[in-house]
Coordinates of C-alpha atoms and ligand atoms in Angstrom, one line a residue:
X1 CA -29.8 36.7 -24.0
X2 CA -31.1 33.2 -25.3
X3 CA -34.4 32.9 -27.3
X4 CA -37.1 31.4 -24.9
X5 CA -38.4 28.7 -26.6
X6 CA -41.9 27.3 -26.8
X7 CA -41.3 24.1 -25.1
X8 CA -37.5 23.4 -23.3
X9 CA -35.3 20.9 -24.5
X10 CA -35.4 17.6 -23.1
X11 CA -31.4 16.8 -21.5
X12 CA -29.7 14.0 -21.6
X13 CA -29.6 11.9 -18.6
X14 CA -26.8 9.7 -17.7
X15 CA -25.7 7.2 -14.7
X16 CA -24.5 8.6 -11.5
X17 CA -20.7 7.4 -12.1
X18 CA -19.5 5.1 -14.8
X19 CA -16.6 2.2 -14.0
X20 CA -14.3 0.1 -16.5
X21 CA -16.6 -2.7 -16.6
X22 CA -13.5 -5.6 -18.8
X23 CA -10.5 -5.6 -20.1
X24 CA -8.8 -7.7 -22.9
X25 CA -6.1 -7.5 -25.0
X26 CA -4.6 -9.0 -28.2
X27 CA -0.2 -9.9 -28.6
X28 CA 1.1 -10.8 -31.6
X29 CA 2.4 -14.2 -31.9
X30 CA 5.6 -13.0 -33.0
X31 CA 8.3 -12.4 -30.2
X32 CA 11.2 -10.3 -31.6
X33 CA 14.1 -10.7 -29.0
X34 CA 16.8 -7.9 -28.7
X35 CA 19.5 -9.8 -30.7
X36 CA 17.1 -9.9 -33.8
X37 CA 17.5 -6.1 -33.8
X38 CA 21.2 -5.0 -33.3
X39 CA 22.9 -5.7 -36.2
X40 CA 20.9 -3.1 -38.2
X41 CA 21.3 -0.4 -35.0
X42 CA 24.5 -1.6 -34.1
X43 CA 24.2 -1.8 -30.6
X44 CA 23.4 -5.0 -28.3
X45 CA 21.1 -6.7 -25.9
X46 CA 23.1 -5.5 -23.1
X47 CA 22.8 -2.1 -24.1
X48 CA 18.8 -1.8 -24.7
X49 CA 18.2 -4.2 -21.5
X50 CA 20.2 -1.9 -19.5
X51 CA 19.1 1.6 -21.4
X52 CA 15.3 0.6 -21.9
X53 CA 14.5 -2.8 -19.6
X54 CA 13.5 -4.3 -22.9
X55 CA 14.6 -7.8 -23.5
X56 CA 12.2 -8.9 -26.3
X57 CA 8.8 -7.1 -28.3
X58 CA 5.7 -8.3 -29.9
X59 CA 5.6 -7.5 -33.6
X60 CA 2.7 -8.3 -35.9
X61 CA 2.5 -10.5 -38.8
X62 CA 0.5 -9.6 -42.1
X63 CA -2.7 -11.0 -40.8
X64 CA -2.5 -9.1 -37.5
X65 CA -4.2 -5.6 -38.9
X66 CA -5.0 -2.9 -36.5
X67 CA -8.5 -3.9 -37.4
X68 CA -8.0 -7.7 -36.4
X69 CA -5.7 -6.6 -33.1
X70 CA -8.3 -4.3 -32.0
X71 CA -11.4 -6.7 -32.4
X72 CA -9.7 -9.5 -30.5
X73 CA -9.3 -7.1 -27.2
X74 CA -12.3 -6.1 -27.9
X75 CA -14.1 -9.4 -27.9
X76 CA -11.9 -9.8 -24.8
X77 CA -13.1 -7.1 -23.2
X78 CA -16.9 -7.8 -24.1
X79 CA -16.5 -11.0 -22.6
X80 CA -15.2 -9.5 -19.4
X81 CA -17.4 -7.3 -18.9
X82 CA -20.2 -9.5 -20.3
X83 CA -21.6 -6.8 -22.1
X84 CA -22.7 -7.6 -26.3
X85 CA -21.4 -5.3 -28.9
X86 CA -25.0 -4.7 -29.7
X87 CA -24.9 -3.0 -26.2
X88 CA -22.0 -0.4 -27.4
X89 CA -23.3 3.1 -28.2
X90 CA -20.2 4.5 -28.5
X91 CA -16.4 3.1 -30.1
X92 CA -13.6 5.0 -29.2
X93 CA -10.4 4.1 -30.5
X94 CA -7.2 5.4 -30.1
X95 CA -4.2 5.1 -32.7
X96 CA -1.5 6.8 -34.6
X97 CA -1.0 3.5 -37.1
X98 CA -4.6 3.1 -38.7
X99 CA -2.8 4.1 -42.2
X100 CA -5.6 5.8 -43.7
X101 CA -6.6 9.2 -42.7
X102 CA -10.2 8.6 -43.7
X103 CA -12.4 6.6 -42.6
X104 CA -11.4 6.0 -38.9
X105 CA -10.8 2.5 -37.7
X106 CA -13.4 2.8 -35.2
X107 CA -16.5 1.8 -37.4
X108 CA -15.2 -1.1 -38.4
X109 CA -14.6 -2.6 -35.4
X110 CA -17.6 -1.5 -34.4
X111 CA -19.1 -3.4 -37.2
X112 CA -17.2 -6.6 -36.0
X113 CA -18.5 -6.5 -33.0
X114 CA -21.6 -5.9 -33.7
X115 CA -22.4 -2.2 -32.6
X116 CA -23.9 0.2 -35.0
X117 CA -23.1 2.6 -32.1
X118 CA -21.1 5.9 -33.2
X119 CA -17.7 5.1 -33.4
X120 CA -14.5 7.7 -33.8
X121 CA -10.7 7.2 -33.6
X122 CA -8.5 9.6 -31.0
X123 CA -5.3 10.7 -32.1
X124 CA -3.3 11.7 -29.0
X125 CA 0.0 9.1 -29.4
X126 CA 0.7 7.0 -26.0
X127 CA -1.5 9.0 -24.2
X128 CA -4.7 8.5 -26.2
X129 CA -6.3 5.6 -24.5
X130 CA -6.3 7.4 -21.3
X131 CA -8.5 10.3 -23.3
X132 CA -10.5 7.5 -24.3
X133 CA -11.3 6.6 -20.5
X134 CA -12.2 10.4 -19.7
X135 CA -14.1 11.0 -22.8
X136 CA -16.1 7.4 -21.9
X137 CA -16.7 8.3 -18.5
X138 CA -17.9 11.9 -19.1
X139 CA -20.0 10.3 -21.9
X140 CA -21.3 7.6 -19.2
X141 CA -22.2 10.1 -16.7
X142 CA -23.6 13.0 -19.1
X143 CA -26.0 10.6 -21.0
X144 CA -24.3 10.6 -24.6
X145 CA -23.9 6.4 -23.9
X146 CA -25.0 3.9 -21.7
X147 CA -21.7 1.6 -22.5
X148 CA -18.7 2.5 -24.3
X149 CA -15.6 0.6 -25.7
X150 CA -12.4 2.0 -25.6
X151 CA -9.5 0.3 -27.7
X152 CA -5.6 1.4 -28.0
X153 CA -4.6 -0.7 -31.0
X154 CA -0.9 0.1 -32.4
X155 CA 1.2 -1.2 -35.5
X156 CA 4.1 0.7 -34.9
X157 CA 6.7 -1.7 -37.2
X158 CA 4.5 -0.2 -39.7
X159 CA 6.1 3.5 -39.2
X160 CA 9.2 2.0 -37.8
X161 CA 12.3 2.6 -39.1
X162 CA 14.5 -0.4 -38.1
X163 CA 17.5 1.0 -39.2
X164 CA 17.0 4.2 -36.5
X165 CA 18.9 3.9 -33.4
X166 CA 17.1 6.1 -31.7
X167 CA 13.7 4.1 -31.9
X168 CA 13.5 0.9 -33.7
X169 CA 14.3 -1.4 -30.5
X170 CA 11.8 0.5 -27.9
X171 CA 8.3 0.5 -30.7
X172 CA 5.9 -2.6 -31.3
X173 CA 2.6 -3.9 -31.2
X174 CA -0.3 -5.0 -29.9
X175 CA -3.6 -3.7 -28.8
X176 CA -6.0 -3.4 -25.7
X177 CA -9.1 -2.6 -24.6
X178 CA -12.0 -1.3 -21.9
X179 CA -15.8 -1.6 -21.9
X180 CA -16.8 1.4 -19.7
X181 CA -20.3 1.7 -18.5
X182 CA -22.8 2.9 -15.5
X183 CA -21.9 2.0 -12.3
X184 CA -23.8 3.6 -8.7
X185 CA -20.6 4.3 -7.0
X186 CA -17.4 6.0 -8.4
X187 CA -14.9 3.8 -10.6
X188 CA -13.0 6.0 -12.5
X189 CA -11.9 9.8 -11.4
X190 CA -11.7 13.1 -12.8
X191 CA -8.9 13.3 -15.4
X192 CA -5.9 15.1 -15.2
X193 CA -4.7 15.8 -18.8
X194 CA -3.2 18.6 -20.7
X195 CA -0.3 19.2 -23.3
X196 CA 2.9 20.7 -24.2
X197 CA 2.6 21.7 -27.9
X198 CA 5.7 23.7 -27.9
X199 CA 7.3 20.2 -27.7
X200 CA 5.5 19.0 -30.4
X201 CA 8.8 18.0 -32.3
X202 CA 10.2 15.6 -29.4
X203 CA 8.5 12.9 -30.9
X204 CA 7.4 12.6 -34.4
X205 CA 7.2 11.7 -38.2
X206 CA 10.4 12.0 -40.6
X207 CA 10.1 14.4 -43.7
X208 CA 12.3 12.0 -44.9
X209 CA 8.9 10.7 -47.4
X210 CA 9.7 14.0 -48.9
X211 CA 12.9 13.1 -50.4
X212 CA 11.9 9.8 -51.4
X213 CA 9.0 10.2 -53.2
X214 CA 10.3 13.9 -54.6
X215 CA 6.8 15.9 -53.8
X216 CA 5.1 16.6 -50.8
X217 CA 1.9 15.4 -52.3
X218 CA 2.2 11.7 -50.2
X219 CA -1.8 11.0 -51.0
X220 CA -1.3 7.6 -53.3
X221 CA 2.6 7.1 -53.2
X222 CA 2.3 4.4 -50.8
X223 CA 5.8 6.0 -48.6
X224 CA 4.5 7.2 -45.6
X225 CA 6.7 9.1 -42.7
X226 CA 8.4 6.9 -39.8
X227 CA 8.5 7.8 -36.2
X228 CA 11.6 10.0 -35.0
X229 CA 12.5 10.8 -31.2
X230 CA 14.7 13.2 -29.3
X231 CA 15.1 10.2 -26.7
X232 CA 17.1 11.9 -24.0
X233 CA 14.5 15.2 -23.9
X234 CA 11.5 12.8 -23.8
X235 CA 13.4 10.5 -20.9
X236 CA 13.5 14.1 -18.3
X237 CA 9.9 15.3 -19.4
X238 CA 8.6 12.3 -18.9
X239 CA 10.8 11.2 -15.6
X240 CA 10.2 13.8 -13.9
X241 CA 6.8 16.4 -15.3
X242 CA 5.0 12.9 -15.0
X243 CA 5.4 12.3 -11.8
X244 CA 4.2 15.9 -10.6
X245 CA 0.9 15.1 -13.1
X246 CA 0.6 11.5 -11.1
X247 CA 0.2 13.5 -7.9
X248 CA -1.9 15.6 -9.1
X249 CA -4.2 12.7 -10.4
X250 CA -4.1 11.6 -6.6
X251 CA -5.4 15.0 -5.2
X252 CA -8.0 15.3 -8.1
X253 CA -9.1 11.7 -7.3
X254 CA -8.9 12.8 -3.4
X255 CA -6.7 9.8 -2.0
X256 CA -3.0 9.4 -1.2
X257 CA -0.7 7.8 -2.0
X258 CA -0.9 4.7 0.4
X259 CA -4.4 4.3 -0.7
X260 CA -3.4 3.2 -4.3
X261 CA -2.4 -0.7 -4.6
X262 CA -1.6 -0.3 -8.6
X263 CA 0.6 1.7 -10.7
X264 CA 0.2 1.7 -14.4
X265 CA 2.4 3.9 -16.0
X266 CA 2.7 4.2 -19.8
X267 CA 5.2 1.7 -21.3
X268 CA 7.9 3.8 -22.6
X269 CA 11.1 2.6 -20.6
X270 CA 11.6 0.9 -17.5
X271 CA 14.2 3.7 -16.5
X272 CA 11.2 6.0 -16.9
X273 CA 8.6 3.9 -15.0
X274 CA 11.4 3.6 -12.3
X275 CA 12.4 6.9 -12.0
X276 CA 8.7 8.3 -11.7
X277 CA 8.0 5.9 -9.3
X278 CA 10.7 6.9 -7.4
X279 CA 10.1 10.7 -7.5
X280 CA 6.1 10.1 -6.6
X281 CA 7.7 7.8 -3.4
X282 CA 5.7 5.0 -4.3
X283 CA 5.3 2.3 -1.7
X284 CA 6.8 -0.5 -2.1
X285 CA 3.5 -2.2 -1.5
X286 CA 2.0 -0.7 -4.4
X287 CA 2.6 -3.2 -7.9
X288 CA 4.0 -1.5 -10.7
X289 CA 3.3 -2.0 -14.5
X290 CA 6.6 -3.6 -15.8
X291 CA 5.1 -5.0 -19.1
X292 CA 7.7 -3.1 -21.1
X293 CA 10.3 -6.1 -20.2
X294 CA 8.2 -8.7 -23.0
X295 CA 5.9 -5.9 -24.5
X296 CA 8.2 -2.9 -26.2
X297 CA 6.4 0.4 -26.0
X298 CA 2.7 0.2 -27.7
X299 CA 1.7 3.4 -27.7
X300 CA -1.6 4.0 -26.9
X301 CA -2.0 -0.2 -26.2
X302 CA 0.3 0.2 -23.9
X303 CA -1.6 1.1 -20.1
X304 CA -4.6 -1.6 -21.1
X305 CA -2.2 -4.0 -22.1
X306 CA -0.1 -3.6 -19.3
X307 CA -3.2 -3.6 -17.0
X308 CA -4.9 -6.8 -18.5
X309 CA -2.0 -8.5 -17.8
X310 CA -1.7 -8.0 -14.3
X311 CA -5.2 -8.9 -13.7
X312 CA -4.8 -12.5 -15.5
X313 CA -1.5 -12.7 -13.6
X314 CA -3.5 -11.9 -10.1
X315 CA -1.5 -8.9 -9.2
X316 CA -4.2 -6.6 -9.5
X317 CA -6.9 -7.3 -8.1
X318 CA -11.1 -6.6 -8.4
X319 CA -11.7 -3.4 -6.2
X320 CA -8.1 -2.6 -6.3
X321 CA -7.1 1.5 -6.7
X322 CA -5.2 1.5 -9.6
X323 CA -3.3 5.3 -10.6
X324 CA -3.2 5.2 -15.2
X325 CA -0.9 8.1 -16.6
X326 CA 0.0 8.0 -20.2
X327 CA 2.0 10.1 -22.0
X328 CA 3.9 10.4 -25.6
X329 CA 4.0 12.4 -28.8
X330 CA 2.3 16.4 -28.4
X331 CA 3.2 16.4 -26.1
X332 CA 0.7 15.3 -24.5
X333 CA -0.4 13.4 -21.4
X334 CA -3.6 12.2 -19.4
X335 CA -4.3 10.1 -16.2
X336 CA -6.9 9.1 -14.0
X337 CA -7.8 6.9 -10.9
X338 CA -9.7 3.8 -11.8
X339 CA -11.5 0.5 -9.5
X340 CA -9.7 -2.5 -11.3
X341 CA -12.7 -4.7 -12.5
Ligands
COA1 C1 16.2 6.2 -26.5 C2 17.1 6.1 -25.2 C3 17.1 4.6 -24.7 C4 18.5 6.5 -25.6 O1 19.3 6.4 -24.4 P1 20.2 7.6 -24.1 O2 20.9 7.3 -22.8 O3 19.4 8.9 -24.1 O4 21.2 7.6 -25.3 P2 22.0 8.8 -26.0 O5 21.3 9.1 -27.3 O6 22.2 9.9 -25.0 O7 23.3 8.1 -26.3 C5 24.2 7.7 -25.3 C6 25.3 6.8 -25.8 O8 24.7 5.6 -26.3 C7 25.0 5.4 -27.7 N1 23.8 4.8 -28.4 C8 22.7 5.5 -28.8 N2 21.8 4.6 -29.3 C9 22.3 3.4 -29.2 C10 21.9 2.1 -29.5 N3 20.7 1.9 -30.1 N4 22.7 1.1 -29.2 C11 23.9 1.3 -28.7 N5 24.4 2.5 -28.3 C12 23.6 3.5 -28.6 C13 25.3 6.8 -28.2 O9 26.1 6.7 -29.4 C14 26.0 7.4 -27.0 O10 27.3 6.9 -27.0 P3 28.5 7.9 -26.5 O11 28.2 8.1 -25.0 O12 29.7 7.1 -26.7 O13 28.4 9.1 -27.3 C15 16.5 7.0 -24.1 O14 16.8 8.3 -24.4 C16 15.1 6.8 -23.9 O15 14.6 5.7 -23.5 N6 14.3 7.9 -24.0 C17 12.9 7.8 -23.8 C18 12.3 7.3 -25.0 C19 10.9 6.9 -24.8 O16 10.5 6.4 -23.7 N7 10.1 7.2 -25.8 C20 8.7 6.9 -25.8 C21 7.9 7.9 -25.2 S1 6.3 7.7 -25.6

């Protein structure tokens, strides 16, 4: 039994629902078509168009950091949502290239953009800005913060091994980002999100640092491990579990199918994106994500990224439903409903 105490504990009190207030997004300047790749994977353009729908990725120069690619979506997304960074209690951001293990990106940005708010990274792969938007709208609605700023922000050339031919023409970089705050109605649903640990080797880091530097003691050697994938096991988990966890995102959100107006699946492959979409019998009315075409796969960047873009291109639209499911290295996965700001 608990200890009655002399006076109760105040709680914390939060907004009725919370809502993705902004988006923005930052791509590097650098566009790395198909044919700049082959010759070290032998392969060709024809075969990763027709294999991935990829036809050309952003890759960062030296001045775009993580730290720089994630303040310039953020900015963006301040600005959309017209919210100051002195307004941000809370900076989530979500990564797997942030180099250092400590400290996390997050507080840095923070500082840039002027919040002294707390400020954490996620580390869930692809599927981590999407555990961003649940942990911000639980944070919303429970009290913890009145706004928060989610951020997916990948370097992925930096882990990239362009010699792999597995890999090295799906991976790039780029970074987005969502202010989340109160709102009176809903705006974003319940999450649907879970993992498949047993997996945990379908995508993931080479030992291969081992060998090179002759130790396993990494700290200092400056080699770090590049990104390795069992491409075909990844292409059926994600084709096809995916598309059972989108429905399920639908239920949990309590609308069907011809409600939703946008799809924003993770950018991982246009086979992928078409094959779920297929199995969930999306409408053809409903606009699909297709970012991947110009974009490669960003990891967690990807869904904002993808997202932003078709709000400056008009395709989706304030008010519209729009169904987010990301999913990547874990394995592990997370999606939610969300009102497009
Ligand atoms: C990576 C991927 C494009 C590879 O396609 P695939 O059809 O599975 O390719 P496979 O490895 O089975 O190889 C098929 C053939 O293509 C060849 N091949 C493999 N990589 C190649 C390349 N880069 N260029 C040209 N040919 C290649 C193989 O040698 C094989 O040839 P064969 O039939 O003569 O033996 C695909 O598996 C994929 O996209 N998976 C999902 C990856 C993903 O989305 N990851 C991110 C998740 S977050």
């Amino acid at each position: 039994m608990s200890k009655v105490l002399p006076v109760p504990l105040a709680i914390p009190v939060g907004a009725p629902h919370a809502r993705i207030m902004g988006l923005g997004s930052y791509r590097p300047e650098r566009v790395v078509p198909n044919s700049e790749l082959v010759d070290a994977i032998d392969s060709s353009d024809e075969w990763i168009q027709q294999r991935t729908g990829i036809k050309e990725r952003r890759w960062a120069g030296e001045h775009e950091t993580v730290k720089f690619m994630a303040v310039e979506a953020a900015r963006g997304a301040l600005a959309a949502a017209g919210v100051t960074g002195e307004q941000i209690d809370a900076v989530v951001v979500a990564t797997v290239s942030h180099l250092m293990q400590t400290p996390a990106l997050a507080p840095m940005v923070a500082h840039e953009v002027g919040s002294t708010g707390a400020a954490f990274d996620v580390s869930a792969a692809c599927a981590g800005f999407c555990h961003g938007v649940a942990l911000a709208s639980d944070m919303v609605r429970g009290g913890s913060a009145r706004h928060v700023l989610v951020i997916g922000v990948e370097r992925l050339t930096d882990i990239l091994d362009v010699t792999d031919r597995g890999s090295a023409f799906i991976f790039s970089d780029g970074a987005g980002a969502a202010v989340v705050g109160p709102n009176d109605v809903p705006g974003i649903s319940p999450t649907v999100w879970g993992s498949d640990g047993e997996k945990f080797d379908f995508i993931t880091q080479t030992e291969s640092w081992r060998d090179a530097i002759g130790t396993e003691d990494v700290a200092g050697s400056g080699v770090h491990p590049v990104l390795t994938m069992q491409g075909n096991a990844v292409f059926r988990w994600a084709s096809f579990a995916m598309a059972k966890i989108a429905q399920e995102t639908l239920d949990a959100a309590g609308i069907g199918i011809d409600d939703l107006d946008v799809f924003v699946p993770h950018q991982a492959n246009m086979r992928i994106i078409d094959a779920m979409a297929r199995t969930m019998k999306l409408p053809a009315s409903v606009k699909v994500a297709r970012d991947i075409a110009t974009q490669g796969n960003t990891s967690a960047a990807s869904v904002p990224m993808a997202l932003h873009r078709m709000i400056e291109q008009g395709e989706a639209r304030s008010g519209d439903l729009a169904l987010l499911i990301a999913f990547g290295a874990g394995l592990s996965y997370a999606a939610q409903v969300v009102v497009v700001p």
